[in-house]
Structure formats: structure tokens, C-alpha cells
Coordinates of C-alpha atoms in Angstrom, one line a residue:
M12 CA 22.4 -13.1 -18.0
K13 CA 18.7 -12.4 -18.8
I14 CA 17.4 -9.3 -17.0
K15 CA 13.7 -9.2 -16.3
P16 CA 12.1 -5.7 -15.9
G17 CA 10.6 -5.1 -12.5
L18 CA 7.1 -4.1 -11.7
F19 CA 7.9 -0.4 -11.8
V20 CA 9.3 -0.6 -15.3
K21 CA 6.3 -2.7 -16.5
V22 CA 3.8 -0.2 -15.0
L23 CA 5.6 2.7 -16.8
I24 CA 5.5 0.7 -20.1
A25 CA 1.8 -0.1 -19.5
I26 CA 1.0 3.6 -18.9
G27 CA 3.0 4.7 -22.0
L28 CA 1.6 2.1 -24.4
G29 CA -1.9 2.5 -23.1
A30 CA -1.8 6.3 -23.5
L31 CA -0.5 6.0 -27.1
L32 CA -2.7 3.1 -28.3
G33 CA -5.9 4.6 -26.9
L34 CA -5.5 7.5 -29.3
V35 CA -5.7 5.3 -32.4
A36 CA -7.3 2.0 -31.3
P37 CA -10.6 1.2 -32.9
E38 CA -13.6 0.8 -30.6
V39 CA -13.7 -3.0 -31.0
L40 CA -10.1 -3.3 -29.6
V41 CA -10.9 -0.9 -26.7
R42 CA -14.0 -3.0 -25.8
I43 CA -11.8 -6.2 -25.8
F44 CA -9.4 -4.4 -23.3
K45 CA -12.5 -3.3 -21.3
T46 CA -13.7 -6.9 -21.1
F47 CA -10.3 -8.0 -19.6
N48 CA -10.4 -5.0 -17.2
V49 CA -13.8 -5.8 -15.9
L50 CA -13.0 -9.6 -15.5
F51 CA -9.8 -8.8 -13.6
A52 CA -11.6 -6.3 -11.4
Q53 CA -14.1 -9.1 -10.5
F54 CA -11.3 -11.6 -9.8
L55 CA -9.5 -9.0 -7.6
K56 CA -12.6 -8.2 -5.7
F57 CA -13.1 -12.0 -5.1
M58 CA -9.6 -12.4 -3.8
I59 CA -9.4 -9.4 -1.4
P60 CA -11.1 -11.1 1.6
L61 CA -9.0 -14.3 1.0
L62 CA -5.8 -12.2 0.9
V63 CA -6.8 -10.7 4.3
L64 CA -7.6 -14.1 5.8
G65 CA -4.5 -15.7 4.4
L66 CA -2.0 -13.0 5.3
V67 CA -3.4 -11.2 8.4
T68 CA -4.3 -14.4 10.3
P69 CA -0.8 -16.0 10.3
A70 CA 0.8 -12.6 10.9
I71 CA -1.2 -12.1 14.1
A72 CA -0.7 -15.7 15.2
N73 CA 3.1 -15.4 14.7
M74 CA 3.2 -12.3 16.9
G75 CA 2.6 -14.6 19.9
K76 CA 6.2 -15.4 19.9
G77 CA 8.3 -12.6 21.2
A78 CA 9.5 -10.6 24.1
G79 CA 6.2 -9.7 25.8
K80 CA 6.1 -6.1 26.7
M81 CA 8.6 -5.1 24.1
L82 CA 6.6 -6.9 21.4
L83 CA 3.4 -5.0 22.4
A84 CA 5.4 -1.7 22.6
V85 CA 6.8 -2.1 19.1
I86 CA 3.4 -3.0 17.7
A87 CA 1.6 -0.1 19.4
I88 CA 4.2 2.5 18.3
A89 CA 4.3 1.1 14.8
Y90 CA 0.5 1.2 14.5
L91 CA 0.4 4.7 16.0
S92 CA 3.0 5.9 13.5
T93 CA 1.1 4.3 10.6
I94 CA -2.3 5.8 11.3
C95 CA -0.7 9.2 12.2
S96 CA 1.0 9.2 8.9
G97 CA -2.3 8.7 7.2
F98 CA -3.9 11.6 9.1
F99 CA -0.8 13.7 8.3
A100 CA -1.2 12.9 4.6
H101 CA -4.9 13.9 4.7
I102 CA -4.1 17.3 6.3
C103 CA -1.3 18.2 3.9
A104 CA -2.9 16.8 0.7
S105 CA -6.3 18.2 1.3
N106 CA -4.8 21.7 1.7
A107 CA -2.2 21.3 -1.1
F108 CA -4.3 19.7 -3.9
P109 CA -6.6 22.7 -4.5
H110 CA -3.6 24.8 -5.5
Y111 CA -2.6 22.5 -8.4
L112 CA -5.4 20.0 -9.1
R113 CA -8.8 20.8 -10.5
A114 CA -11.7 19.5 -8.5
G115 CA -14.1 17.3 -10.5
E116 CA -12.1 17.4 -13.7
L117 CA -12.7 13.7 -14.1
S118 CA -16.3 13.8 -12.9
Q119 CA -18.5 10.8 -13.7
E120 CA -20.3 13.0 -16.3
A121 CA -17.0 13.8 -18.1
V122 CA -15.8 10.2 -18.0
A123 CA -19.1 8.7 -19.1
A124 CA -19.4 11.1 -22.1
K125 CA -17.9 8.3 -24.3
E126 CA -18.6 4.9 -22.9
F127 CA -16.9 1.6 -23.9
L128 CA -18.9 -1.5 -22.8
P129 CA -17.3 -4.9 -22.3
Y130 CA -18.4 -7.7 -24.6
F131 CA -19.4 -9.8 -21.5
D132 CA -19.2 -9.6 -17.8
I133 CA -18.9 -12.4 -15.3
K134 CA -19.9 -11.7 -11.7
I135 CA -17.6 -13.4 -9.1
P136 CA -19.1 -12.6 -5.6
P137 CA -16.5 -12.7 -2.8
L138 CA -17.1 -15.2 0.0
C139 CA -17.4 -12.4 2.5
D140 CA -16.8 -8.6 2.8
I141 CA -13.5 -7.1 3.8
M142 CA -14.6 -6.2 7.4
T143 CA -15.8 -9.8 8.0
A144 CA -12.4 -11.0 6.8
L145 CA -10.5 -8.6 9.1
V146 CA -12.6 -9.5 12.2
L147 CA -12.3 -13.2 11.5
S148 CA -8.6 -12.9 11.0
F149 CA -8.2 -11.2 14.4
I150 CA -10.4 -13.7 16.2
V151 CA -8.6 -16.8 14.7
G152 CA -5.1 -15.3 15.1
I153 CA -5.5 -14.3 18.7
C154 CA -7.2 -17.6 19.6
I155 CA -4.2 -19.5 18.0
I156 CA -1.9 -17.5 20.3
F157 CA -3.8 -18.3 23.5
T158 CA -4.8 -21.9 22.7
N159 CA -1.5 -22.9 21.0
A160 CA -3.5 -24.5 18.3
E161 CA -0.6 -25.8 16.2
V162 CA -2.7 -27.7 13.7
L163 CA -4.8 -24.6 12.9
K164 CA -1.8 -22.4 12.9
K165 CA -0.1 -24.7 10.3
G166 CA -3.2 -24.7 8.2
C167 CA -3.3 -20.8 8.3
D168 CA 0.4 -20.7 7.4
E169 CA -0.2 -23.0 4.4
F170 CA -3.2 -21.1 3.3
G171 CA -1.1 -17.9 3.6
T172 CA 1.5 -19.6 1.3
I173 CA -1.2 -20.3 -1.3
V174 CA -2.4 -16.6 -1.1
K175 CA 1.1 -15.3 -1.5
L176 CA 1.6 -17.6 -4.5
T177 CA -1.6 -16.2 -6.0
I178 CA -0.4 -12.6 -5.5
E179 CA 3.1 -13.3 -6.9
K180 CA 2.0 -15.6 -9.8
A181 CA -1.4 -14.2 -10.9
I182 CA -2.3 -10.8 -9.5
I183 CA 1.0 -9.0 -9.7
P184 CA 1.9 -10.2 -13.3
L185 CA -1.6 -9.1 -14.5
L186 CA -1.5 -5.7 -12.8
P187 CA 0.4 -4.0 -15.6
W188 CA -2.1 -5.4 -18.1
Y189 CA -4.9 -4.1 -15.9
I190 CA -3.4 -0.7 -15.7
F191 CA -2.7 -0.8 -19.5
T192 CA -6.4 -1.5 -20.3
M193 CA -7.5 1.3 -17.9
I194 CA -5.1 3.9 -19.3
C195 CA -6.0 2.8 -22.9
E196 CA -9.7 3.4 -22.2
M197 CA -9.1 6.8 -20.6
S198 CA -6.9 7.8 -23.6
A199 CA -9.7 6.7 -26.0
K200 CA -12.1 8.8 -23.9
G201 CA -9.9 11.9 -24.3
V202 CA -9.1 12.4 -20.6
I203 CA -5.5 10.9 -20.5
A204 CA -3.8 14.3 -20.4
V205 CA -5.7 15.0 -17.1
V206 CA -4.6 11.7 -15.7
L207 CA -0.9 11.9 -16.5
G208 CA -0.6 15.6 -15.6
S209 CA -2.3 15.1 -12.3
G210 CA -0.5 11.9 -11.6
A211 CA 2.9 13.4 -11.8
K212 CA 1.8 16.1 -9.2
V213 CA 0.3 13.5 -6.9
I214 CA 3.5 11.3 -6.9
L215 CA 5.7 14.3 -6.2
T216 CA 3.4 15.3 -3.4
G217 CA 3.7 11.8 -1.9
I218 CA 7.5 11.9 -2.0
V219 CA 7.7 15.3 -0.3
L220 CA 5.2 14.2 2.4
T221 CA 7.1 11.0 3.2
L222 CA 10.4 12.9 3.6
I223 CA 8.7 15.5 5.9
W224 CA 7.2 12.6 7.9
L225 CA 10.6 11.0 8.4
V226 CA 12.0 14.3 9.7
I227 CA 9.1 14.5 12.2
Q228 CA 9.6 10.9 13.3
Y229 CA 13.3 11.4 13.9
C230 CA 12.8 14.7 15.8
I231 CA 10.4 12.9 18.1
A232 CA 12.7 9.9 18.5
G233 CA 15.7 12.1 19.0
A234 CA 13.9 14.1 21.7
I235 CA 12.9 10.9 23.6
A236 CA 16.4 9.3 23.3
G237 CA 18.5 12.5 23.6
K238 CA 20.1 11.9 20.2
N239 CA 20.8 14.2 17.2
P240 CA 17.8 13.5 14.9
F241 CA 19.4 14.6 11.7
K242 CA 22.6 12.6 12.3
C243 CA 20.5 9.5 13.0
L244 CA 18.4 10.2 9.9
W245 CA 21.5 10.6 7.8
N246 CA 22.8 7.2 9.0
M247 CA 19.7 5.6 7.7
V248 CA 20.1 6.9 4.1
P249 CA 21.6 3.6 2.8
A250 CA 18.5 1.7 4.1
Y251 CA 16.2 4.2 2.3
L252 CA 18.0 3.9 -1.0
T253 CA 18.0 0.1 -0.7
A254 CA 14.3 -0.2 -0.1
F255 CA 13.6 2.5 -2.7
S256 CA 15.5 0.5 -5.4
I257 CA 14.1 -3.0 -4.5
C258 CA 10.6 -1.8 -3.5
S259 CA 10.5 -4.0 -0.4
S260 CA 10.7 -3.4 3.3
S261 CA 11.4 -7.0 4.2
A262 CA 14.2 -7.5 1.7
A263 CA 16.0 -4.4 3.1
I264 CA 16.1 -5.8 6.7
P265 CA 19.9 -6.5 6.7
V266 CA 20.8 -3.0 5.5
T267 CA 18.3 -1.4 7.8
S268 CA 19.7 -3.3 10.8
S269 CA 23.2 -2.3 9.9
C270 CA 22.2 1.4 9.6
A271 CA 20.3 1.3 12.9
R272 CA 23.4 0.0 14.7
K273 CA 25.3 3.1 13.5
N274 CA 22.9 5.1 15.7
G275 CA 24.4 3.4 18.8
L276 CA 21.6 0.9 19.4
S277 CA 22.1 -2.4 21.1
D278 CA 22.3 -5.5 18.9
D279 CA 19.4 -7.3 20.8
I280 CA 17.1 -4.3 20.3
V281 CA 18.0 -4.0 16.6
D282 CA 17.7 -7.7 15.9
F283 CA 14.2 -7.8 17.5
T284 CA 12.7 -4.4 16.4
I285 CA 13.8 -4.1 12.8
P286 CA 12.4 -7.4 11.5
L287 CA 9.2 -6.9 13.4
C288 CA 8.8 -3.3 12.2
S289 CA 9.2 -4.5 8.6
T290 CA 5.9 -6.4 9.2
V291 CA 3.8 -3.9 11.2
H292 CA 5.2 -0.4 10.3
M293 CA 3.9 0.9 7.0
C294 CA 4.0 4.7 7.4
G295 CA 5.4 5.4 3.9
S296 CA 3.1 3.0 2.1
T297 CA 0.1 4.5 4.0
I298 CA 1.1 8.1 3.0
K299 CA 1.4 6.9 -0.6
L300 CA -1.9 5.1 -0.6
A301 CA -3.7 8.0 1.2
V302 CA -2.3 10.7 -1.1
S303 CA -3.3 8.7 -4.2
A304 CA -6.8 8.0 -2.8
I305 CA -7.4 11.6 -1.8
A306 CA -6.2 12.9 -5.2
V307 CA -8.5 10.5 -7.1
A308 CA -11.5 11.5 -4.9
Y309 CA -10.7 15.2 -5.6
I310 CA -10.3 15.0 -9.3
F311 CA -13.4 12.8 -9.6
G312 CA -15.4 15.2 -7.5
V313 CA -16.1 12.5 -4.9
D314 CA -17.1 13.8 -1.4
L315 CA -14.8 12.3 1.2
P316 CA -16.0 13.2 4.7
F317 CA -13.3 13.0 7.4
P318 CA -15.1 10.3 9.5
V319 CA -15.1 8.1 6.4
Y320 CA -11.4 8.7 5.8
A321 CA -10.6 8.2 9.4
H322 CA -12.4 4.8 9.3
F323 CA -10.3 3.9 6.2
V324 CA -7.0 4.9 7.8
L325 CA -7.7 2.9 11.1
M326 CA -8.6 -0.2 9.1
Q327 CA -5.8 0.2 6.6
G328 CA -3.3 0.3 9.4
I329 CA -4.5 -3.1 10.5
A330 CA -4.7 -4.5 7.0
A331 CA -1.1 -3.4 6.4
V332 CA 0.1 -6.0 8.8
A333 CA -0.5 -8.5 6.0
A334 CA 2.1 -6.8 3.7
P335 CA 5.5 -8.3 4.6
G336 CA 7.4 -10.1 1.9
V337 CA 4.8 -9.6 -0.8
M338 CA 5.4 -7.2 -3.6
G339 CA 2.6 -4.6 -3.6
G340 CA 1.4 -6.2 -0.3
V341 CA 0.1 -3.1 1.3
L342 CA -1.9 -2.2 -1.8
M343 CA -3.3 -5.7 -2.2
A344 CA -4.3 -5.8 1.5
S345 CA -5.9 -2.4 1.5
V346 CA -7.5 -2.1 -2.0
G347 CA -10.7 -3.7 -0.8
L348 CA -11.2 -0.9 1.8
L349 CA -11.2 1.7 -1.0
E350 CA -14.5 0.4 -2.3
S351 CA -16.0 -1.0 0.9
I352 CA -15.3 2.1 3.1
M353 CA -14.6 5.0 0.7
G354 CA -17.1 3.9 -1.9
F355 CA -14.7 4.1 -4.9
T356 CA -15.8 2.6 -8.2
P357 CA -13.6 -0.1 -9.9
D358 CA -12.2 2.6 -12.3
Q359 CA -11.3 4.9 -9.4
T360 CA -9.7 2.1 -7.5
A361 CA -7.7 1.2 -10.6
L362 CA -6.5 4.8 -10.9
V363 CA -5.4 4.7 -7.2
M364 CA -3.5 1.5 -7.9
T365 CA -1.8 3.1 -11.0
L366 CA -0.7 6.2 -9.0
Y367 CA 0.5 3.9 -6.1
L368 CA 2.6 1.7 -8.4
A369 CA 3.9 4.3 -10.8
L370 CA 6.8 5.0 -8.4
D371 CA 6.6 2.3 -5.8
G372 CA 10.0 2.7 -4.1
Y373 CA 9.5 5.8 -2.0
G374 CA 6.9 4.1 0.2
P375 CA 9.1 1.2 1.3
G376 CA 12.0 3.6 1.6
C377 CA 10.0 5.7 4.1
N378 CA 8.9 2.5 5.9
V379 CA 12.4 1.1 6.6
T380 CA 13.8 4.5 7.5
G381 CA 11.0 5.0 10.0
D382 CA 11.8 1.6 11.4
G383 CA 15.1 3.1 12.6
A384 CA 13.2 5.8 14.5
I385 CA 11.1 3.2 16.3
A386 CA 14.2 1.3 17.2
I387 CA 15.7 4.4 18.8
V388 CA 12.6 4.8 21.0
I389 CA 12.5 1.1 21.9
D390 CA 16.2 1.1 22.7
K391 CA 15.7 4.1 25.1
I392 CA 12.8 2.3 26.9
F393 CA 14.1 -1.3 27.1
K394 CA 17.9 -1.2 26.8
K395 CA 18.6 -1.3 30.6
K396 CA 16.0 -4.1 30.9

């Protein structure tokens, strides 16, 4: 049986080969890689609004089917958990990074000291900006719910299928090459040691913060439901390990549901809450993205005012609704916000993507384990009803 390496393995290989090749590659080869890097960045920027329109719109339209108040309660709690995890990541990372990262060590002056220009650059303007796409997605999705516009809903679903196919067959396969060219250029510039050294610390920070956030979630859920939070959290370990290994919240639904039932939750609550949360609850992925973005801003010396970051987190929590069932979905749905709201350059965005994908599994692991905490709260509120 032929075994294909997963995205995580491909990203690690891309980082390793890029770091080594950049040390010895001639300028002409680095410039060829730079040309691919610039073209892919343009393609990605063009696709982001389409990804939002194709994924968020049908996701919102499909939420019209459900159990009324319980549907709204799950969505509200999941969104609150997602954005709170982003603010939690900001508080912790902003206070921790000054102790083991150097501010501005990848400043624009240092990075631009040795510049590699692409041989040519093709501009591919997006059809609209990211905020326009988000607002339009909400308007169309909500109107589909209230008008029962089946033809329009079918069209949005089919467009969403095309978008998912584009992610799975074009964007995701090319991401390791994109990361490879970016790492190769940084190695040729002589700053790769900073990137790799800081990257390991950032990833470890993200893992620790997701584990702390899970303890907080289960302490809150346990206090509301009158359950032992640590026993409930221990019962969810198989779900965490499953999502960690397959890097997907949606694919882990059967294991997550089985673990949630061990916490004494009713079957109806579990069968409704867990699949829905796999769509709308992205606390772990948000922490991972937030920590990566804050670290990149810090080492590049980019000023990141809290109001700007808060705007990013609030919008990212909405964009994350588009993530289910698509590998790297949260990253793809949110990457446009890094440039449109936080003002990141394409190189800075590429580094965030590298840190995000370098150890992808701990984000989905936190997502699905947190789903179990939300199920505990929903069970307490709606079980008798």
C-alpha cells in the first residue's frame, strides 16, 4: 500500500530543504523561487474573498435547520469561546514573548539588507476585499434562511464545492512549495536561524496556551453543570489525540461524540452539539493563529495596537465558521484578515502560515476537546427540555 505524506510532513520537509538549499543556492535560483512565491501570493490574495463567499455563505444558510433556541445557544457559546481564546492568547503571548523573543530582530531593514527580486510579477486583483465578502456572505446566508430560496441555496452549495475543490487540489498542495520558497529566501538572506529558533518557541507557546485554555473551559463547564472538570477533561483525551493526529475537527466527530457520552450527556444533546461545534467552535485554531501572528509582529517590529488586534479576533471568529471539512480551513478563511486588518506584508503572512502549519494538530485537538465542554453546558441547560 502506497503511503502519502500528510501536510505536516510536507511542511517539515519544505522547511528543512529550504533552509539547507538557501545556504548554497545561486542568486538566479533564489530569484526563480521568489517569482513562484510572488505569483502564488497573488493567487492566494485573489482567492481569499471567494473562499469566504463560497464557504461562509452556505455554512450560515445551513444553520437555518436546527433546534431553534438550542442552535442559537450553541453558536453564541462557541463564538464567545472562540473570541475569548483569541484575547486569552493575546494577553499571555504579549507578556511571554519579551522573555524569549527579541523585538524587531527581523525588522524590514534587516530583511531587506539582501534583496532577491522576482523575474516578473503578475497582479491579480481580488474581486472584492475581505470585509465586503464577509458582509455579503452574511446577508445572502441569512436571507436564504428567511426566504427559503432553495435555488440560490443550491447555487451557493455548488459554489462552495468548487471552492473546497480549489483549496484541496490547488492551494493546499502548493502551500509546502510556497513555504519552501519563503524559507529558502530567508536562508539566503542569512536570517533563517532567527526564524527556526523563534518558530520552535512560538509553537511550544501555542501548545501550552491551548492546554491551559482547555482547563479553563472545563472548570467553567464543570462549575455550571456540577461535574468534576478534570474527570470530564480526561474522558476527552482520545478525542484530542484523534484530532491531533488527523489534523481535522470534522473527521474526529465520531470519537468526540463517544468521549462526550462518557461525561454522562444525553444522546440527543451530543448528536446535535458535537457536529455543530465542529463547524463553529475553533478556539484552538484561533489560539494557534493568534500566537503565530503576534510572534511575527513582535519579531518584525510591527506595532500591533490592541483595537486592531480586537478587530482581527472578532472578524476571525466569524471567518472560522467557513473551516469545517477543509484541511487548513481556518487558516485559509482567516489569512486575508492578516493583511487587510493587521497590515501584514505577504512575507509576514507567509511566515504566520508556516508557524501555523508547522505543527497543525494541536489546534484541532483543542477545538474538539473544547466541543465537549460546550456540550456539557448545553446538556445542563436543555436536557430537561
